[in-house]
Each structure stands twice: as C-alpha cells, then as structure tokens.
PDB file of C-alpha atoms in Angstrom:
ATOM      1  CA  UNK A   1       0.000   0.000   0.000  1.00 90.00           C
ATOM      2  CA  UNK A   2       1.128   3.317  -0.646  1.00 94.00           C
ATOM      3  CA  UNK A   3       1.096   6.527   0.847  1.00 95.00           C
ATOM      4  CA  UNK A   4      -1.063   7.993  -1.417  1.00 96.00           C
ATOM      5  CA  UNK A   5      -3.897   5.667  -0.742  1.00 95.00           C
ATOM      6  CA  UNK A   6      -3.426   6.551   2.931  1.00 94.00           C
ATOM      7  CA  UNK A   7      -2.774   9.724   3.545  1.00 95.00           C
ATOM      8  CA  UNK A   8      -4.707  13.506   4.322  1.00 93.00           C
ATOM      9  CA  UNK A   9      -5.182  15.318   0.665  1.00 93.00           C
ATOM     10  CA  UNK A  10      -6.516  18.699   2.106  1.00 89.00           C
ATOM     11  CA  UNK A  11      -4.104  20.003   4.389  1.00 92.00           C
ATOM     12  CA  UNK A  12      -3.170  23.651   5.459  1.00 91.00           C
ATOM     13  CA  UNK A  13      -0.449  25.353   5.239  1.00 94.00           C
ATOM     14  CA  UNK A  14       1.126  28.803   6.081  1.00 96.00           C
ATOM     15  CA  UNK A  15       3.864  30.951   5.000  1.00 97.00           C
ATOM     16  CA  UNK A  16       7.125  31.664   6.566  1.00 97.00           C
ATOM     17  CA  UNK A  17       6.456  35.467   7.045  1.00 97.00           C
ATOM     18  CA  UNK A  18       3.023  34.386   8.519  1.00 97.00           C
ATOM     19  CA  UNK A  19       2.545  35.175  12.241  1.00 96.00           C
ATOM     20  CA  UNK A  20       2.990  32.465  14.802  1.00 96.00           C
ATOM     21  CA  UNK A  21      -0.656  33.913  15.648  1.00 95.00           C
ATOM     22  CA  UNK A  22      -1.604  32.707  12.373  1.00 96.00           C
ATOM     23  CA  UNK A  23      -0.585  29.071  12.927  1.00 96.00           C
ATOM     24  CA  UNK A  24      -2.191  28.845  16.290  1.00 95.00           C
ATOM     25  CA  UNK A  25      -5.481  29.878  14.866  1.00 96.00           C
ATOM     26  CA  UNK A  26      -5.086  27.208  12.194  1.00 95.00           C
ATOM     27  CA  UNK A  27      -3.815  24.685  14.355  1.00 94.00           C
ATOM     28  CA  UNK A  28      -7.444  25.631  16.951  1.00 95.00           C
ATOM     29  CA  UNK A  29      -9.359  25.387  13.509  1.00 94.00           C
ATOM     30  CA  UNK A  30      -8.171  22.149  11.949  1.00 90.00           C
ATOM     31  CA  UNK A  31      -7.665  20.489  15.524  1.00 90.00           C
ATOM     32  CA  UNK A  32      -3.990  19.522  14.931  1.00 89.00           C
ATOM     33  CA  UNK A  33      -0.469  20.335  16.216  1.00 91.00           C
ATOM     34  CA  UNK A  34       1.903  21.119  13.170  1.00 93.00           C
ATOM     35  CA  UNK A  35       1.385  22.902  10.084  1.00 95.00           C
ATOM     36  CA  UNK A  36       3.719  22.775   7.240  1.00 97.00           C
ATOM     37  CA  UNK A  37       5.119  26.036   5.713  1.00 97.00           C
ATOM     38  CA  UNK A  38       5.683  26.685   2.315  1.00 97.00           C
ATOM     39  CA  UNK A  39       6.389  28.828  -0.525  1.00 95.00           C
ATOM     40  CA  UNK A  40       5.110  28.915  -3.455  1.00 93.00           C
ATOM     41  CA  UNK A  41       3.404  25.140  -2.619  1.00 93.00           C
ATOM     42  CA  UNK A  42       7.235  24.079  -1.794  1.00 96.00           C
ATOM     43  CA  UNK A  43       7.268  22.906   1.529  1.00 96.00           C
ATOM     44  CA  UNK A  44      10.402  24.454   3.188  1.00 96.00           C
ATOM     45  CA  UNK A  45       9.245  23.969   7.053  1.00 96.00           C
ATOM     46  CA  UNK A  46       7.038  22.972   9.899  1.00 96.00           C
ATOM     47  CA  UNK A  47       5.686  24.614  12.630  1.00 97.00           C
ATOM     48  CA  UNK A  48       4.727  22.923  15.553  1.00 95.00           C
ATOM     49  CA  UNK A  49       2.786  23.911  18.420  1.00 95.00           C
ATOM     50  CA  UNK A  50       5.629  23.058  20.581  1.00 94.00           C
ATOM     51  CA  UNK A  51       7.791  25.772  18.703  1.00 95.00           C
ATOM     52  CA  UNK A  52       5.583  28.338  19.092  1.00 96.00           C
ATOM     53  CA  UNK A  53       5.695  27.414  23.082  1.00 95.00           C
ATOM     54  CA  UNK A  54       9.009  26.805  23.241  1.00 94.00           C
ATOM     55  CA  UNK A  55      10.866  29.554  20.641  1.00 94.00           C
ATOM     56  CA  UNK A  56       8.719  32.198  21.139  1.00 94.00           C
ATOM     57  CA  UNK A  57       6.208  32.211  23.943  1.00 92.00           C
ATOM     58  CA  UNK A  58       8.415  30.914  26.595  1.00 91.00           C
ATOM     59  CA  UNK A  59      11.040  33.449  25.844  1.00 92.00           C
ATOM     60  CA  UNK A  60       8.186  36.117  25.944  1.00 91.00           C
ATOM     61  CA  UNK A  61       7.756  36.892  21.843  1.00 90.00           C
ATOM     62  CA  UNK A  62       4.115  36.597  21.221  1.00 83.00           C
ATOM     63  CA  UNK A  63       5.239  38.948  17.882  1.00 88.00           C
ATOM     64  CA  UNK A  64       6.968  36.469  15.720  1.00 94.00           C
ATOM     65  CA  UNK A  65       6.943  34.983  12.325  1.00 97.00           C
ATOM     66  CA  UNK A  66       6.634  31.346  11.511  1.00 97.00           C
ATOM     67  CA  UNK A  67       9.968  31.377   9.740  1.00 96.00           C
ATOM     68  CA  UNK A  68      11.805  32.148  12.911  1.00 95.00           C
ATOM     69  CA  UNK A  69      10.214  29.470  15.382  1.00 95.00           C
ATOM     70  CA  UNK A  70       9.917  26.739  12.447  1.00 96.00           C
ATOM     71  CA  UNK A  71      11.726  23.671  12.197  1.00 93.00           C
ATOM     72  CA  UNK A  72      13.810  23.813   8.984  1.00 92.00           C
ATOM     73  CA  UNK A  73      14.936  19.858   8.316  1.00 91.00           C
ATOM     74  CA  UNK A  74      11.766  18.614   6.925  1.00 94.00           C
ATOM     75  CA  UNK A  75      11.709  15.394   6.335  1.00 95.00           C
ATOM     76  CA  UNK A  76       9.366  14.214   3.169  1.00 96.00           C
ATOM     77  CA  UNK A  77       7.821  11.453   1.234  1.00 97.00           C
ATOM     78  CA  UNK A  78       6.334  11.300  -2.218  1.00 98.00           C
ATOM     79  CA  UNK A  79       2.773   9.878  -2.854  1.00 97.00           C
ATOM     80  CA  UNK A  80       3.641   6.605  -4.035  1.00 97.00           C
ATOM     81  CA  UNK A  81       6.403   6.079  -1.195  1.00 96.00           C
ATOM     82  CA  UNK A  82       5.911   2.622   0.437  1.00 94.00           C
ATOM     83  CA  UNK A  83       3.588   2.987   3.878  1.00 92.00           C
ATOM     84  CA  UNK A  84       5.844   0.268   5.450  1.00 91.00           C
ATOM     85  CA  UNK A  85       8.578   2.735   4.278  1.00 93.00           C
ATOM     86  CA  UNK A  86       6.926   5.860   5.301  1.00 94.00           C
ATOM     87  CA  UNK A  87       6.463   4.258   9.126  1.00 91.00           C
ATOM     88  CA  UNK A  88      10.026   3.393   9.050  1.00 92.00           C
ATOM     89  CA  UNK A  89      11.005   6.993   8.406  1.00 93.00           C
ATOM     90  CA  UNK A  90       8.649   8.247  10.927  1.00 92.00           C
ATOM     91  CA  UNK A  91      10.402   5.646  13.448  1.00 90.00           C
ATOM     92  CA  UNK A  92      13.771   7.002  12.822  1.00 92.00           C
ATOM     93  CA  UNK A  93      13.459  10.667  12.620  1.00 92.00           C
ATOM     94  CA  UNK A  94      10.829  10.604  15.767  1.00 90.00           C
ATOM     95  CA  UNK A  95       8.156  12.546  13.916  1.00 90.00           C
ATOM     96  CA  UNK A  96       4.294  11.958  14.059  1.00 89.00           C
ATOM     97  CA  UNK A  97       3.443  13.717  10.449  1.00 92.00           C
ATOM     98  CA  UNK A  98       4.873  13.480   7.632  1.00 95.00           C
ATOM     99  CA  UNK A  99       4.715  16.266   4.681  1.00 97.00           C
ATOM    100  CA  UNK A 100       3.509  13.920   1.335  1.00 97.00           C
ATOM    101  CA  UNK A 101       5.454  15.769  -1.842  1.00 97.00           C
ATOM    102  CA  UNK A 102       5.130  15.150  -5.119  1.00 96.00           C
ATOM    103  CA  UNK A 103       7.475  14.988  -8.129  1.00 93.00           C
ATOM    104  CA  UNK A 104       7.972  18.866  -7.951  1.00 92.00           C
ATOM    105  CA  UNK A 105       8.251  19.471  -4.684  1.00 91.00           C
ATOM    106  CA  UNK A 106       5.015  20.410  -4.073  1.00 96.00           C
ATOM    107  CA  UNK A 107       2.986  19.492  -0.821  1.00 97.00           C
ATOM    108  CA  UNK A 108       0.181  17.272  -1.872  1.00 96.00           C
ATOM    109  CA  UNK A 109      -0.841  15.894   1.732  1.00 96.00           C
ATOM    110  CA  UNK A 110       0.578  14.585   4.947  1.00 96.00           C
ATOM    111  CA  UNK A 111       0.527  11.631   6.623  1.00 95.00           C
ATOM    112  CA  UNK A 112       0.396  10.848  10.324  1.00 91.00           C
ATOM    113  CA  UNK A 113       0.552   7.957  12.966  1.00 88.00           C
ATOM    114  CA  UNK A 114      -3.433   7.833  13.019  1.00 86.00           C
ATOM    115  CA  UNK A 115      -3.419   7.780   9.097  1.00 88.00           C
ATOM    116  CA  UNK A 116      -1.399   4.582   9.765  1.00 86.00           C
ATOM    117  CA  UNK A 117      -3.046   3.054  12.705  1.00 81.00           C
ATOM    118  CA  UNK A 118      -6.029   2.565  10.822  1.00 77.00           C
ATOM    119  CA  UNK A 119      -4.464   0.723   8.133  1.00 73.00           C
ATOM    120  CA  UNK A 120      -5.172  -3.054   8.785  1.00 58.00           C
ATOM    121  CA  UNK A 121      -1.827  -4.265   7.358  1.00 46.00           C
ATOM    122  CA  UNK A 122       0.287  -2.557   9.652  1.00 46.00           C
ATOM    123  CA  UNK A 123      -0.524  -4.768  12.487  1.00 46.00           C
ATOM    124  CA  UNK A 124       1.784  -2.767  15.144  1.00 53.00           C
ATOM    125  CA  UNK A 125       3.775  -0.781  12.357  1.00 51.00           C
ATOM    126  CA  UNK A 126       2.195   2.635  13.555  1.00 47.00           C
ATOM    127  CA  UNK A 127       2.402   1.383  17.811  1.00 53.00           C
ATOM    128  CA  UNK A 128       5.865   0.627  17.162  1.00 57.00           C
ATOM    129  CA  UNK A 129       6.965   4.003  15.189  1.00 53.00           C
ATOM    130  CA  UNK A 130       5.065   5.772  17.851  1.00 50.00           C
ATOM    131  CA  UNK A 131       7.074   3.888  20.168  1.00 54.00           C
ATOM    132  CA  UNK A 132      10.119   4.978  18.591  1.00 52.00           C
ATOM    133  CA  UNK A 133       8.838   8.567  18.117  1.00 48.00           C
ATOM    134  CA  UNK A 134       8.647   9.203  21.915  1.00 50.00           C
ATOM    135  CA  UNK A 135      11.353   7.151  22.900  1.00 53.00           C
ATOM    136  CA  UNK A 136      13.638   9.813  24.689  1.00 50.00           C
ATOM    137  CA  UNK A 137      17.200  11.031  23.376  1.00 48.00           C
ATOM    138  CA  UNK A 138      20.350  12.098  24.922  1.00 47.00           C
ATOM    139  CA  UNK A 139      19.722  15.479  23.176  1.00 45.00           C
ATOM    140  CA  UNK A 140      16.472  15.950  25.169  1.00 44.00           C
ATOM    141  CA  UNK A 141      16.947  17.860  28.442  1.00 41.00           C
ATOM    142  CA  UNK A 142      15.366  16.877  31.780  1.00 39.00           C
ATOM    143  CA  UNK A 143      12.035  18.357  33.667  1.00 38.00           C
ATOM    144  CA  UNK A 144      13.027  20.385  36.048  1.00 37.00           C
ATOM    145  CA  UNK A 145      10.794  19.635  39.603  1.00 33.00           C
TER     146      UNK A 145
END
C-alpha cells in the first residue's frame, strides 16, 4: 500500500512570514499540532505547536513569524512512497506527520501515525513508530521539579 492511498489530501499550510498567531489559529481550527510552511506550494518547514511554546512564547515573543520558530529539516515522502517505508522513516526521525510531496516538490498531503493506525496491514507498524517517536534522546533535556 502506498502513501497515497493513505494519507490527508486537504491540508493547510502557512507561510514563513506568517505570524505564529496565524498558525495557532489554524492549528485551533483544523484540531492539529503542526502545520507545514511553504512557498510557493514548496514545503520548506514545519511549525509545531511546541515551537511556538518553546521559541517564542516561553522566551516572551508573542510577535513572531513562523519562519523564525519553524523547524527547517523537513523530512518528506512522495505519494507513491511505500507505507511500510513511510512508518520506518517516521520511526527514525521521531516525527508523528509526515509532509507527502510530489514529483515537484510540491505538498500534496501529509501523513500521520493515526493515518497509519487505521491501516489493517500494519498490524503494530504505527504502535511501534510511535514507540520509537517518543522514545527519549540524549539530546532531550530533563524536567526540572
């Protein structure tokens, strides 16, 4: 099975200059937790609700744009990658949505651990990438008591 025949088709996105504001709102509206950024339908980010917590409103800038809170190392599929393939790469860069691209770069939809879960041949493909996912790393720094 393929990504394509999985994943979300109508999926918003914001621009870099965009207000962090801005991707709050759309987060509240479409009930998720990361928006991709693009330009020009080029994905060349993602903004995460964390971010905006953590690089902006935590530091005390409620004023910034996306493009300076985003995450910049994207990591991608194309519509006809392999969903066994696209659960690995979830797995091993610890992300929970994944920004679907097609031949030009273009974002055509995104796929996330639910998209997966409720794909029969997976068994425990998307329980084990989530597993993986939240698994902590040495680069992660403790909570402070």
């Amino acid at each position: 099975m393929n990504v394509e025949q999985i994943m979300t088709t109508n999926v918003q996105c914001c621009c870099g200059t965009d207000s962090i504001q801005k991707a709050a709102q759309a987060m509240k509206t479409h009930n998720c937790g990361s928006i991709p950024v693009c330009d020009n339908k080029k994905v060349i980010g993602l903004i995460t609700d964390r971010d905006i917590v953590l690089k902006a409103v935590a530091r005390g800038k409620a004023d910034v744009r996306i493009e300076e809170c985003m995450s910049n190392n994207v990591v991608t599929c194309t519509p006809d990658t392999d969903a066994h393939e696209a659960a690995d790469l979830m797995a091993r860069h610890q992300i929970r949505r994944l920004p679907v691209v097609n031949a030009s770069g273009e974002l055509c939809g995104i796929l996330s651990i639910g998209d997966l879960a409720t794909v029969d041949i997976h068994m425990n493909e998307a329980g084990d990438a989530l597993s993986k996912i939240s698994t902590r790393t040495d680069q992660q720094s403790n909570v402070v008591h």
